[in-house]
CSV table of C-alpha atoms in Angstrom, one decimal:
chain,number,residue,atom,x,y,z
A,9,MET,CA,101.8,106.8,119.2
A,10,ALA,CA,103.6,109.3,117.4
A,11,ALA,CA,107.3,109.7,118.5
A,12,SER,CA,106.7,113.2,119.7
A,13,SER,CA,104.7,116.5,119.0
A,14,GLN,CA,107.5,118.5,117.4
A,15,GLN,CA,107.4,119.3,113.9
A,16,LYS,CA,108.2,116.8,111.6
A,17,ASP,CA,109.0,116.9,107.7
A,18,SER,CA,106.2,115.0,105.7
A,19,LEU,CA,107.3,111.8,104.2
A,20,THR,CA,106.3,109.9,101.1
A,21,LEU,CA,106.9,106.2,101.0
A,22,LYS,CA,107.4,105.1,97.2
A,23,ILE,CA,106.4,101.7,96.1
A,24,TYR,CA,107.9,100.9,93.0
A,25,LEU,CA,105.5,97.9,91.4
A,26,ARG,CA,106.5,95.2,89.2
A,27,PRO,CA,104.4,92.8,87.5
A,28,THR,CA,106.6,90.1,89.1
A,29,THR,CA,109.2,89.9,91.7
A,30,ALA,CA,112.0,88.4,89.5
A,31,LEU,CA,113.3,92.1,90.1
A,32,PRO,CA,113.4,93.7,93.5
A,33,PRO,CA,110.3,92.7,95.5
A,34,PRO,CA,107.4,95.0,96.9
A,35,ALA,CA,108.7,96.2,100.1
A,36,PHE,CA,106.4,94.8,102.4
A,37,GLY,CA,108.2,95.8,105.4
A,38,PRO,CA,108.3,99.8,105.1
A,39,LEU,CA,104.5,99.5,103.4
A,40,GLY,CA,103.2,97.3,106.6
A,41,LEU,CA,104.8,99.6,108.9
A,42,SER,CA,103.4,102.8,107.0
A,43,SER,CA,99.9,101.0,106.9
A,44,TYR,CA,99.8,100.5,110.7
A,45,LEU,CA,101.0,104.0,111.4
A,46,LEU,CA,98.1,105.2,109.6
A,47,ASP,CA,95.6,102.6,111.0
A,48,GLN,CA,96.8,103.3,114.6
A,49,GLU,CA,97.0,106.8,114.7
A,50,PRO,CA,95.0,108.9,111.9
A,51,SER,CA,96.8,112.1,112.3
A,52,VAL,CA,99.9,110.5,111.2
A,53,ALA,CA,98.4,111.0,107.7
A,54,SER,CA,99.1,114.9,107.8
A,55,ASN,CA,103.3,113.7,107.7
A,56,LEU,CA,102.9,110.4,105.8
A,57,ARG,CA,101.8,109.1,102.5
A,58,ILE,CA,102.1,106.3,100.3
A,59,GLU,CA,102.3,106.5,96.6
A,60,TYR,CA,102.6,103.7,94.1
A,61,GLU,CA,104.7,104.1,90.9
A,62,ASP,CA,106.4,102.2,88.0
A,63,GLY,CA,109.2,99.8,89.0
A,64,LEU,CA,110.5,99.0,85.5
A,65,THR,CA,111.4,102.5,84.4
A,66,GLY,CA,112.3,105.6,85.9
A,67,PRO,CA,113.9,106.2,89.5
A,68,GLY,CA,112.3,103.1,90.6
A,69,LYS,CA,114.3,100.7,88.3
A,70,ASP,CA,116.8,99.1,90.6
A,71,LYS,CA,114.9,99.9,93.8
A,72,SER,CA,111.8,98.4,95.4
A,73,CYS,CA,111.0,101.3,97.5
A,74,SER,CA,112.2,104.9,98.8
A,75,ILE,CA,111.4,107.9,101.1
A,76,VAL,CA,110.6,111.4,99.8
A,77,SER,CA,110.9,114.2,102.2
A,78,THR,CA,109.1,117.7,101.6
A,79,ASN,CA,112.1,119.3,103.1
A,80,PRO,CA,114.1,120.5,100.2
A,81,ASP,CA,117.2,120.4,102.2
A,82,ARG,CA,116.4,116.4,102.6
A,83,ALA,CA,114.6,115.3,99.2
A,84,THR,CA,115.2,111.6,99.4
A,85,GLN,CA,116.1,110.5,102.8
A,86,ALA,CA,116.0,106.2,102.5
A,87,THR,CA,116.4,104.3,99.1
A,88,ASP,CA,116.1,100.8,100.4
A,89,SER,CA,113.7,98.6,102.6
A,90,LEU,CA,115.9,98.7,105.7
A,91,ASP,CA,116.8,102.3,105.5
A,92,CYS,CA,113.0,103.2,104.9
A,93,LEU,CA,112.0,101.2,107.8
A,94,ARG,CA,114.7,103.0,110.2
A,95,LEU,CA,113.5,106.5,108.8
A,96,LEU,CA,110.0,105.6,109.6
A,97,ALA,CA,110.4,104.2,113.1
A,98,LYS,CA,112.9,107.2,113.8
A,99,THR,CA,110.1,109.9,112.7
A,100,PHE,CA,106.9,108.3,114.0
A,101,LEU,CA,107.4,105.2,116.5
A,102,PRO,CA,107.8,106.1,120.2
A,103,ALA,CA,111.3,106.3,121.4
A,104,SER,CA,111.4,102.7,123.0
A,105,SER,CA,110.7,101.4,119.9
A,106,ASN,CA,113.3,102.7,117.3
A,107,THR,CA,116.7,101.8,116.4
A,108,THR,CA,118.9,103.1,119.4
A,109,ASP,CA,118.3,99.9,121.4
A,110,ASP,CA,120.6,97.4,121.3
A,111,GLN,CA,118.4,94.6,121.3
A,112,THR,CA,117.1,95.8,117.9
A,113,GLU,CA,120.7,96.1,116.3
A,114,ARG,CA,121.0,92.4,117.7
A,115,ILE,CA,117.8,91.4,115.7
A,116,PHE,CA,118.8,93.0,112.5
A,117,LYS,CA,122.2,91.1,112.8
A,118,ILE,CA,120.2,87.9,113.0
A,119,LEU,CA,118.5,89.0,109.9
A,120,ALA,CA,121.1,90.5,108.0
A,121,PRO,CA,121.9,87.7,105.6
A,122,SER,CA,118.4,87.6,104.3
A,123,PHE,CA,118.8,91.0,102.7
A,124,ASP,CA,121.3,89.6,100.6
A,125,PRO,CA,119.2,88.6,97.4
A,126,VAL,CA,120.9,85.2,97.0
A,127,GLN,CA,121.0,84.2,100.5
A,128,ALA,CA,117.1,85.3,100.7
A,129,LYS,CA,116.7,82.0,98.7
A,130,ASP,CA,118.6,79.6,100.5
A,131,MET,CA,116.9,77.4,102.7
A,132,ASN,CA,119.7,76.4,104.9
A,133,THR,CA,120.7,80.2,105.4
A,134,LEU,CA,116.4,80.9,106.1
A,135,THR,CA,116.6,77.8,108.8
A,136,LYS,CA,119.4,79.3,110.7
A,137,ILE,CA,117.6,82.5,110.8
A,138,ALA,CA,114.2,81.0,111.8
A,139,ASN,CA,115.9,78.7,114.5
A,140,GLN,CA,117.1,81.8,116.2
A,141,ILE,CA,113.7,83.9,115.9
A,142,ASP,CA,111.7,81.3,117.1
A,143,HIS,CA,113.9,80.7,120.2
A,144,HIS,CA,113.9,84.5,120.9
A,145,LEU,CA,110.1,84.6,120.6
A,146,THR,CA,109.8,81.7,123.0
A,147,LEU,CA,108.5,84.1,126.1
A,148,ARG,CA,108.0,87.2,123.8
A,149,THR,CA,104.9,88.6,121.9
A,150,PHE,CA,107.3,91.1,119.9
A,151,LEU,CA,110.9,90.8,118.4
A,152,VAL,CA,111.9,94.0,120.7
A,153,GLY,CA,110.2,95.4,123.8
A,154,TYR,CA,106.3,95.4,124.3
A,155,SER,CA,105.4,97.0,121.4
A,156,ILE,CA,105.6,96.4,117.4
A,157,SER,CA,108.9,97.7,116.1
A,158,GLU,CA,110.6,98.3,112.9
A,159,THR,CA,112.2,94.8,113.5
A,160,ASP,CA,108.8,93.2,113.4
A,161,TRP,CA,108.0,94.9,109.9
A,162,SER,CA,111.2,93.2,108.2
A,163,LEU,CA,110.8,90.4,109.6
A,164,TRP,CA,107.2,90.2,108.2
A,165,GLY,CA,108.2,92.0,104.9
A,166,LEU,CA,111.1,89.1,104.5
A,167,ILE,CA,108.5,86.5,105.3
A,168,LYS,CA,105.7,88.2,102.9
A,169,SER,CA,108.4,88.2,99.9
A,170,SER,CA,110.1,85.0,100.3
A,171,SER,CA,108.1,81.7,99.2
A,172,THR,CA,111.1,80.0,100.5
A,173,PHE,CA,110.6,81.3,104.0
A,174,ASN,CA,106.8,80.4,103.5
A,175,ALA,CA,107.5,76.9,102.8
A,176,LEU,CA,109.6,76.7,106.0
A,177,LEU,CA,107.1,78.0,107.9
A,178,LYS,CA,104.7,75.5,106.8
A,179,ARG,CA,106.8,72.6,107.9
A,180,ALA,CA,105.3,73.8,111.5
A,181,GLN,CA,108.9,73.3,113.1
A,182,HIS,CA,108.9,76.9,114.3
A,183,PRO,CA,106.0,77.6,116.5
A,184,HIS,CA,106.5,80.7,118.4
A,185,LEU,CA,107.9,82.5,115.0
A,186,SER,CA,104.5,80.8,113.4
A,187,ARG,CA,102.6,82.5,116.3
A,188,TRP,CA,104.3,85.8,115.7
A,189,PHE,CA,103.8,85.9,112.2
A,190,SER,CA,100.0,85.1,112.4
A,191,PHE,CA,99.5,87.9,114.9
A,192,ILE,CA,101.3,90.4,112.7
A,193,ASP,CA,99.9,88.9,109.2
A,194,CYS,CA,96.3,89.2,111.0
A,195,LEU,CA,96.1,92.8,111.8
A,196,PRO,CA,93.8,94.6,109.7
A,197,SER,CA,96.6,97.4,108.6
A,198,SER,CA,98.6,93.8,107.1
A,199,LYS,CA,95.5,92.4,105.3
A,200,SER,CA,94.5,95.8,103.8
A,201,THR,CA,98.0,96.2,102.8
A,202,ILE,CA,98.2,93.2,100.7
A,203,THR,CA,94.9,94.0,99.2
A,204,THR,CA,95.8,97.3,98.0
A,205,LEU,CA,99.2,96.1,96.9
A,206,GLN,CA,97.6,93.5,94.6
A,207,ASP,CA,95.0,96.1,93.0
A,208,GLN,CA,97.9,98.4,92.7
A,209,ILE,CA,99.8,95.4,90.8
A,210,LYS,CA,96.7,94.4,88.8
A,211,ASN,CA,96.3,98.3,87.8
A,212,SER,CA,99.9,98.7,86.5
A,213,VAL,CA,99.7,95.4,84.7
A,214,LYS,CA,96.7,96.5,82.9
A,215,GLY,CA,98.2,99.8,82.0
A,216,ARG,CA,101.1,98.1,80.8
A,217,SER,CA,99.5,95.6,78.6
A,218,LYS,CA,97.9,98.2,76.2
A,219,ALA,CA,101.7,98.8,75.2
A,220,GLY,CA,103.8,95.9,76.3
A,221,VAL,CA,101.7,92.6,76.7
A,222,ALA,CA,99.4,93.8,73.6
A,223,SER,CA,102.3,93.9,71.3
A,224,VAL,CA,103.5,89.9,72.0
A,225,ASN,CA,103.3,88.2,68.9
A,226,PHE,CA,100.6,86.2,68.6
A,227,ASP,CA,101.0,85.5,64.9
A,228,GLY,CA,100.7,82.2,63.1
A,229,GLY,CA,98.4,79.3,64.3
A,230,LEU,CA,99.3,75.9,65.7
A,231,PRO,CA,100.5,73.3,63.7
A,232,GLY,CA,98.0,70.4,63.2
A,233,ALA,CA,95.8,72.3,65.7
A,234,ILE,CA,91.9,71.1,65.5
A,235,LYS,CA,89.1,73.5,67.0
A,236,GLY,CA,88.1,72.4,70.5
A,237,GLN,CA,91.0,69.9,71.0
A,238,VAL,CA,94.0,72.1,71.6
A,239,VAL,CA,95.5,71.4,74.8
A,240,THR,CA,98.4,73.4,76.2
A,241,ARG,CA,100.2,74.0,79.2
A,242,PHE,CA,102.6,75.9,81.3
A,243,PRO,CA,105.2,73.8,83.4
A,244,PRO,CA,106.9,76.5,85.7
A,245,GLU,CA,109.8,75.2,88.5
A,246,PRO,CA,108.0,75.7,91.8
A,247,SER,CA,110.9,77.6,93.3
A,248,GLY,CA,109.6,81.3,93.7
A,249,TYR,CA,108.2,84.0,91.6
A,250,LEU,CA,107.9,84.1,87.8
A,251,HIS,CA,110.4,86.0,85.7
A,252,ILE,CA,109.8,88.1,82.0
A,253,GLY,CA,110.3,84.6,80.4
A,254,HIS,CA,107.6,82.8,82.2
A,255,CYS,CA,105.2,85.8,82.0
A,256,LYS,CA,105.5,85.4,77.9
A,257,ALA,CA,105.2,81.8,78.1
A,258,ALA,CA,102.2,81.7,80.2
A,259,ILE,CA,100.1,84.4,78.2
A,260,LEU,CA,101.1,82.7,74.8
A,261,ASN,CA,99.9,79.2,76.1
A,262,GLN,CA,96.5,80.6,77.5
A,263,HIS,CA,96.0,82.6,74.3
A,264,TYR,CA,96.1,79.6,72.0
A,265,ALA,CA,93.9,77.4,74.3
A,266,LYS,CA,91.5,80.2,73.9
A,267,ILE,CA,91.5,80.9,70.2
A,268,TYR,CA,91.2,77.3,69.8
A,269,ASP,CA,88.6,76.8,72.2
A,270,GLY,CA,90.9,74.6,74.0
A,271,LYS,CA,92.2,73.7,77.3
A,272,PHE,CA,94.9,75.4,79.5
A,273,LEU,CA,97.1,73.3,81.9
A,274,VAL,CA,99.1,74.8,84.5
A,275,ARG,CA,101.7,72.0,85.9
A,276,PHE,CA,104.5,72.3,88.8
A,277,ASP,CA,107.5,70.8,87.8
A,278,ASP,CA,108.2,69.7,91.4
A,279,THR,CA,110.9,67.2,90.4
A,280,ASN,CA,113.3,68.8,92.8
A,281,PRO,CA,112.6,68.1,96.4
A,282,SER,CA,114.4,71.0,97.6
A,283,LYS,CA,112.3,73.5,95.8
A,284,GLU,CA,108.9,74.2,97.1
A,285,LYS,CA,106.0,76.5,95.1
A,286,ASP,CA,104.0,79.2,96.8
A,287,ALA,CA,104.0,82.6,94.9
A,288,ILE,CA,103.6,81.6,91.2
A,289,LEU,CA,100.0,81.2,91.3
A,290,GLU,CA,99.5,84.7,92.7
A,291,ASP,CA,101.8,86.2,90.2
A,292,LEU,CA,99.7,84.4,87.6
A,293,GLY,CA,96.7,85.8,88.8
A,294,LEU,CA,98.2,89.3,88.7
A,295,LEU,CA,98.8,88.7,84.9
A,296,GLY,CA,95.2,87.5,85.0
A,297,VAL,CA,96.3,84.1,83.7
A,298,LYS,CA,94.2,80.8,85.1
A,299,GLY,CA,94.7,77.4,84.2
A,300,ASP,CA,91.8,75.3,83.5
A,301,ARG,CA,93.5,72.5,85.7
A,302,MET,CA,96.7,72.8,87.8
A,303,SER,CA,98.5,69.3,88.3
A,304,TYR,CA,102.2,68.5,89.6
A,305,THR,CA,104.8,66.5,88.0
A,306,SER,CA,104.9,64.5,91.5
A,307,ASP,CA,101.4,63.4,90.9
A,308,TYR,CA,103.0,61.0,88.1
A,309,PHE,CA,106.1,59.7,90.1
A,310,ASP,CA,104.8,56.0,90.1
A,311,GLN,CA,104.4,56.1,86.2
A,312,LEU,CA,107.3,57.9,85.8
A,313,TYR,CA,109.5,55.0,87.6
A,314,GLY,CA,107.7,52.5,85.6
A,315,TYR,CA,108.6,54.1,82.3
A,316,ALA,CA,112.2,54.4,83.5
A,317,THR,CA,112.4,50.8,84.4
A,318,GLU,CA,110.8,49.9,81.0
A,319,MET,CA,113.2,51.9,79.3
A,320,ILE,CA,116.2,50.1,81.2
A,321,SER,CA,114.5,46.7,80.2
A,322,LYS,CA,114.6,47.7,76.4
A,323,GLY,CA,118.3,48.7,76.4
A,324,LYS,CA,117.4,52.4,76.3
A,325,ALA,CA,118.9,53.3,79.6
A,326,TYR,CA,121.7,52.5,82.0
A,327,CYS,CA,123.0,53.4,85.3
A,328,ASP,CA,126.3,55.3,85.4
A,329,ASP,CA,128.5,56.2,88.2
A,330,THR,CA,130.9,58.2,86.4
A,331,GLU,CA,132.3,61.3,88.2
A,332,GLN,CA,130.5,64.5,87.3
A,333,GLU,CA,133.4,66.1,85.8
A,334,VAL,CA,134.5,63.5,83.9
A,335,MET,CA,131.1,62.4,82.5
A,336,LYS,CA,130.8,66.2,81.4
A,337,ASN,CA,134.1,66.2,79.8
A,338,GLN,CA,133.2,62.7,78.0
A,339,ARG,CA,130.1,64.1,76.5
A,340,MET,CA,132.2,67.3,75.2
A,341,ALA,CA,134.5,64.7,73.5
A,342,ARG,CA,131.8,62.7,72.4
A,343,GLN,CA,133.5,59.6,74.2
A,344,PRO,CA,131.2,56.8,75.7
A,345,SER,CA,130.7,56.0,79.2
A,346,GLN,CA,132.1,52.6,80.6
A,347,ARG,CA,129.1,51.7,81.9
A,348,ARG,CA,127.1,52.3,78.8
A,349,ASP,CA,127.0,48.5,77.9
A,350,SER,CA,126.1,47.3,81.1
A,351,THR,CA,123.5,44.3,81.0
A,352,THR,CA,120.1,44.9,81.5
A,353,GLU,CA,120.1,42.7,85.0
A,354,GLU,CA,123.3,45.3,86.3
A,355,ASN,CA,121.2,48.3,85.5
A,356,LEU,CA,117.9,47.1,87.0
A,357,SER,CA,119.9,46.0,89.8
A,358,ARG,CA,121.8,49.5,90.3
A,359,PHE,CA,118.3,51.2,89.6
A,360,GLU,CA,116.6,49.3,92.6
A,361,GLU,CA,119.7,50.6,94.6
A,362,MET,CA,119.1,54.0,93.8
A,363,LYS,CA,115.3,53.9,94.5
A,364,LEU,CA,116.3,52.7,97.8
A,365,GLY,CA,118.7,55.6,98.5
A,366,THR,CA,121.5,52.9,99.8
A,367,PRO,CA,124.8,54.2,100.1
A,368,GLU,CA,125.7,52.1,97.0
A,369,GLY,CA,122.6,53.6,95.2
A,370,LEU,CA,123.7,57.3,95.7
A,371,ARG,CA,126.6,56.5,93.6
A,372,TRP,CA,124.6,56.0,90.4
A,373,CYS,CA,122.8,57.8,88.1
A,374,LEU,CA,120.3,56.9,85.1
A,375,ARG,CA,121.4,57.9,81.7
A,376,ALA,CA,119.2,57.8,78.2
A,377,LYS,CA,121.0,55.6,75.9
A,378,ILE,CA,120.5,57.7,72.7
A,379,ARG,CA,123.7,58.8,70.8
A,380,TYR,CA,126.9,59.4,72.7
A,381,ASP,CA,128.6,61.0,69.5
A,382,ASP,CA,125.7,63.0,68.3
A,383,LEU,CA,126.4,66.3,67.1
A,384,ASN,CA,123.3,67.8,68.8
A,385,GLY,CA,125.0,67.7,72.6
A,386,THR,CA,121.3,67.3,74.2
A,387,LEU,CA,121.2,63.7,72.5
A,388,ARG,CA,124.6,62.7,74.0
A,389,ASP,CA,122.8,60.2,76.7
A,390,PRO,CA,121.3,62.7,78.8
A,391,VAL,CA,120.7,62.0,82.8
A,392,ILE,CA,117.2,61.1,83.2
A,393,TYR,CA,116.9,59.9,87.2
A,394,ARG,CA,119.2,61.0,90.0
A,395,CYS,CA,119.0,60.2,93.8
A,396,ASN,CA,118.0,62.7,96.2
A,397,VAL,CA,117.5,61.9,99.8
A,398,LEU,CA,116.0,65.0,100.9
A,399,PRO,CA,112.1,64.8,101.7
A,400,HIS,CA,110.0,65.9,99.0
A,401,HIS,CA,107.3,68.6,100.0
A,402,ARG,CA,104.5,66.7,98.5
A,403,THR,CA,105.6,63.1,98.5
A,404,GLY,CA,107.5,62.9,102.1
A,405,GLU,CA,110.4,60.3,102.3
A,406,LYS,CA,108.4,57.9,99.9
A,407,TRP,CA,111.1,58.5,97.0
A,408,LYS,CA,114.9,58.6,97.0
A,409,ILE,CA,115.2,59.1,93.2
A,410,TYR,CA,113.8,61.8,91.1
A,411,PRO,CA,113.2,62.0,87.3
A,412,THR,CA,115.1,64.9,85.6
A,413,TYR,CA,112.9,67.9,83.7
A,414,ASP,CA,114.1,66.5,80.3
A,415,PHE,CA,112.7,63.2,81.2
A,416,ALA,CA,109.4,63.9,83.0
A,417,CYS,CA,108.1,66.8,80.9
A,418,PRO,CA,107.7,65.1,77.2
A,419,ILE,CA,106.1,61.7,79.4
A,420,VAL,CA,103.8,64.0,81.6
A,421,ASP,CA,102.7,66.2,78.5
A,422,SER,CA,102.0,62.9,76.5
A,423,ILE,CA,100.1,61.6,79.7
A,424,GLU,CA,97.7,64.9,80.4
A,425,GLY,CA,96.7,65.1,76.6
A,426,VAL,CA,98.7,68.0,75.7
A,427,THR,CA,98.7,68.6,72.1
A,428,HIS,CA,101.0,71.5,71.7
A,429,ALA,CA,103.9,72.5,73.7
A,430,LEU,CA,105.1,76.3,73.4
A,431,ARG,CA,108.6,76.7,74.5
A,432,THR,CA,111.3,79.6,74.0
A,433,ASN,CA,113.7,79.1,70.9
A,434,GLU,CA,116.6,78.4,73.8
A,435,TYR,CA,115.0,75.1,74.2
A,436,ARG,CA,115.1,74.5,70.0
A,437,ASP,CA,118.2,72.0,70.5
A,438,ARG,CA,116.1,69.8,73.1
A,439,ASN,CA,113.4,69.4,70.6
A,440,PRO,CA,114.5,66.1,69.4
A,441,GLN,CA,115.4,64.9,72.8
A,442,TYR,CA,111.9,65.9,73.8
A,443,TRP,CA,110.5,63.7,70.8
A,444,TRP,CA,113.2,60.9,71.7
A,445,MET,CA,111.7,60.1,75.1
A,446,GLN,CA,108.3,59.9,73.5
A,447,GLU,CA,109.2,57.5,70.8
A,448,ALA,CA,111.2,55.5,72.8
A,449,LEU,CA,108.2,54.7,75.3
A,450,GLY,CA,105.5,54.4,72.4
A,451,LEU,CA,103.7,57.5,73.4
A,452,ARG,CA,101.6,60.0,71.9
A,453,ARG,CA,103.6,62.6,69.9
A,454,VAL,CA,103.2,66.4,71.2
A,455,GLU,CA,103.6,69.0,68.7
A,456,ILE,CA,106.2,71.9,69.7
A,457,LYS,CA,106.1,75.6,68.8
A,458,ASP,CA,108.8,77.8,69.4
A,459,PHE,CA,109.0,81.5,70.2
A,460,ALA,CA,111.5,84.1,70.7
């Protein structure tokens, strides 16, 4: 399997670990290829090692992987995932599988947009890639030739590190790509790669906790908390991986639930149909965070729609078709919308058009009628419902309107029995808005505790 019998440099693939992938993600591609090489040809072990290092400090701070050579004339030979893949292939794969082949370069050209961090999260970009690759794999087992190449591991790594790409495959619209991915993903070396990586990240997190997580400020109790009755929650958007702010919020919420013998809820705020969850639960597991119950805001779409209708009937919400930029300027200038005093009947009719997703309905949004001239900008008639005709990943095409986070969160918190909402102090200006929603609908008030 080795490229040749000639003497090679000994290479060390360094994988830089992070507790979440908000920073550069683990280099699944090079790691998968290295594990495959070591599994298929044990003799490769004399020339290839895998090491795991801290990715938050030191040389790995801005990288996901690198390859270091024992040859002093070529110390560091590769510093990103693609370079590492090419070097591993050139060194260890048969000549027919390395990157000199024109077809290999064609595949890398198709995958190129995914190497950009922004485009790698864009569903449209990834759909175009998936469409091309699916067509390419119609009569093929591998992307290039008749054996696994660096192109296969590059694409496998992209899918493993992208919750967006995972969600795309779950739509079952790319049968050949899905068949190919299942084959690569079920290889013994692929499975051991993921298991080993997860274990390494867990150990890394545990090591950091003594110096970092343990220093998180847990001082001070929860206002009005009663032992055995506290319920906290962590409501992330299902749009990818955890970031550092998420980590602290999740840890704090679980901490207070435990010390008060209460319950800790994990609720995915899936109010945006174009965003889908996948990786967050894995990241929470790596942090040792596990909810007593998991739910989705979409579980409450019917109730939320009912509450929105109730607010309209009470004169506490109105439909608005003001252009977005004009609405923004009016809010900044503390001026009312021309639609603010529309009748209840007009608003209910327009909201029904929104619900149906008609051309007329798509012109409108629903705004809470609070105080357009309030000093607190979050109270200047915020939007609480908007149209989106994209199918929802859980409810399908049932809904054409979706609540905003600012409307749904306080309502679902109250419904689910949350007693204390822990939020970063950047949300402090939104606390009055949060309580207004509950008071407007006669719902139980939830206490808020801010943290830095």
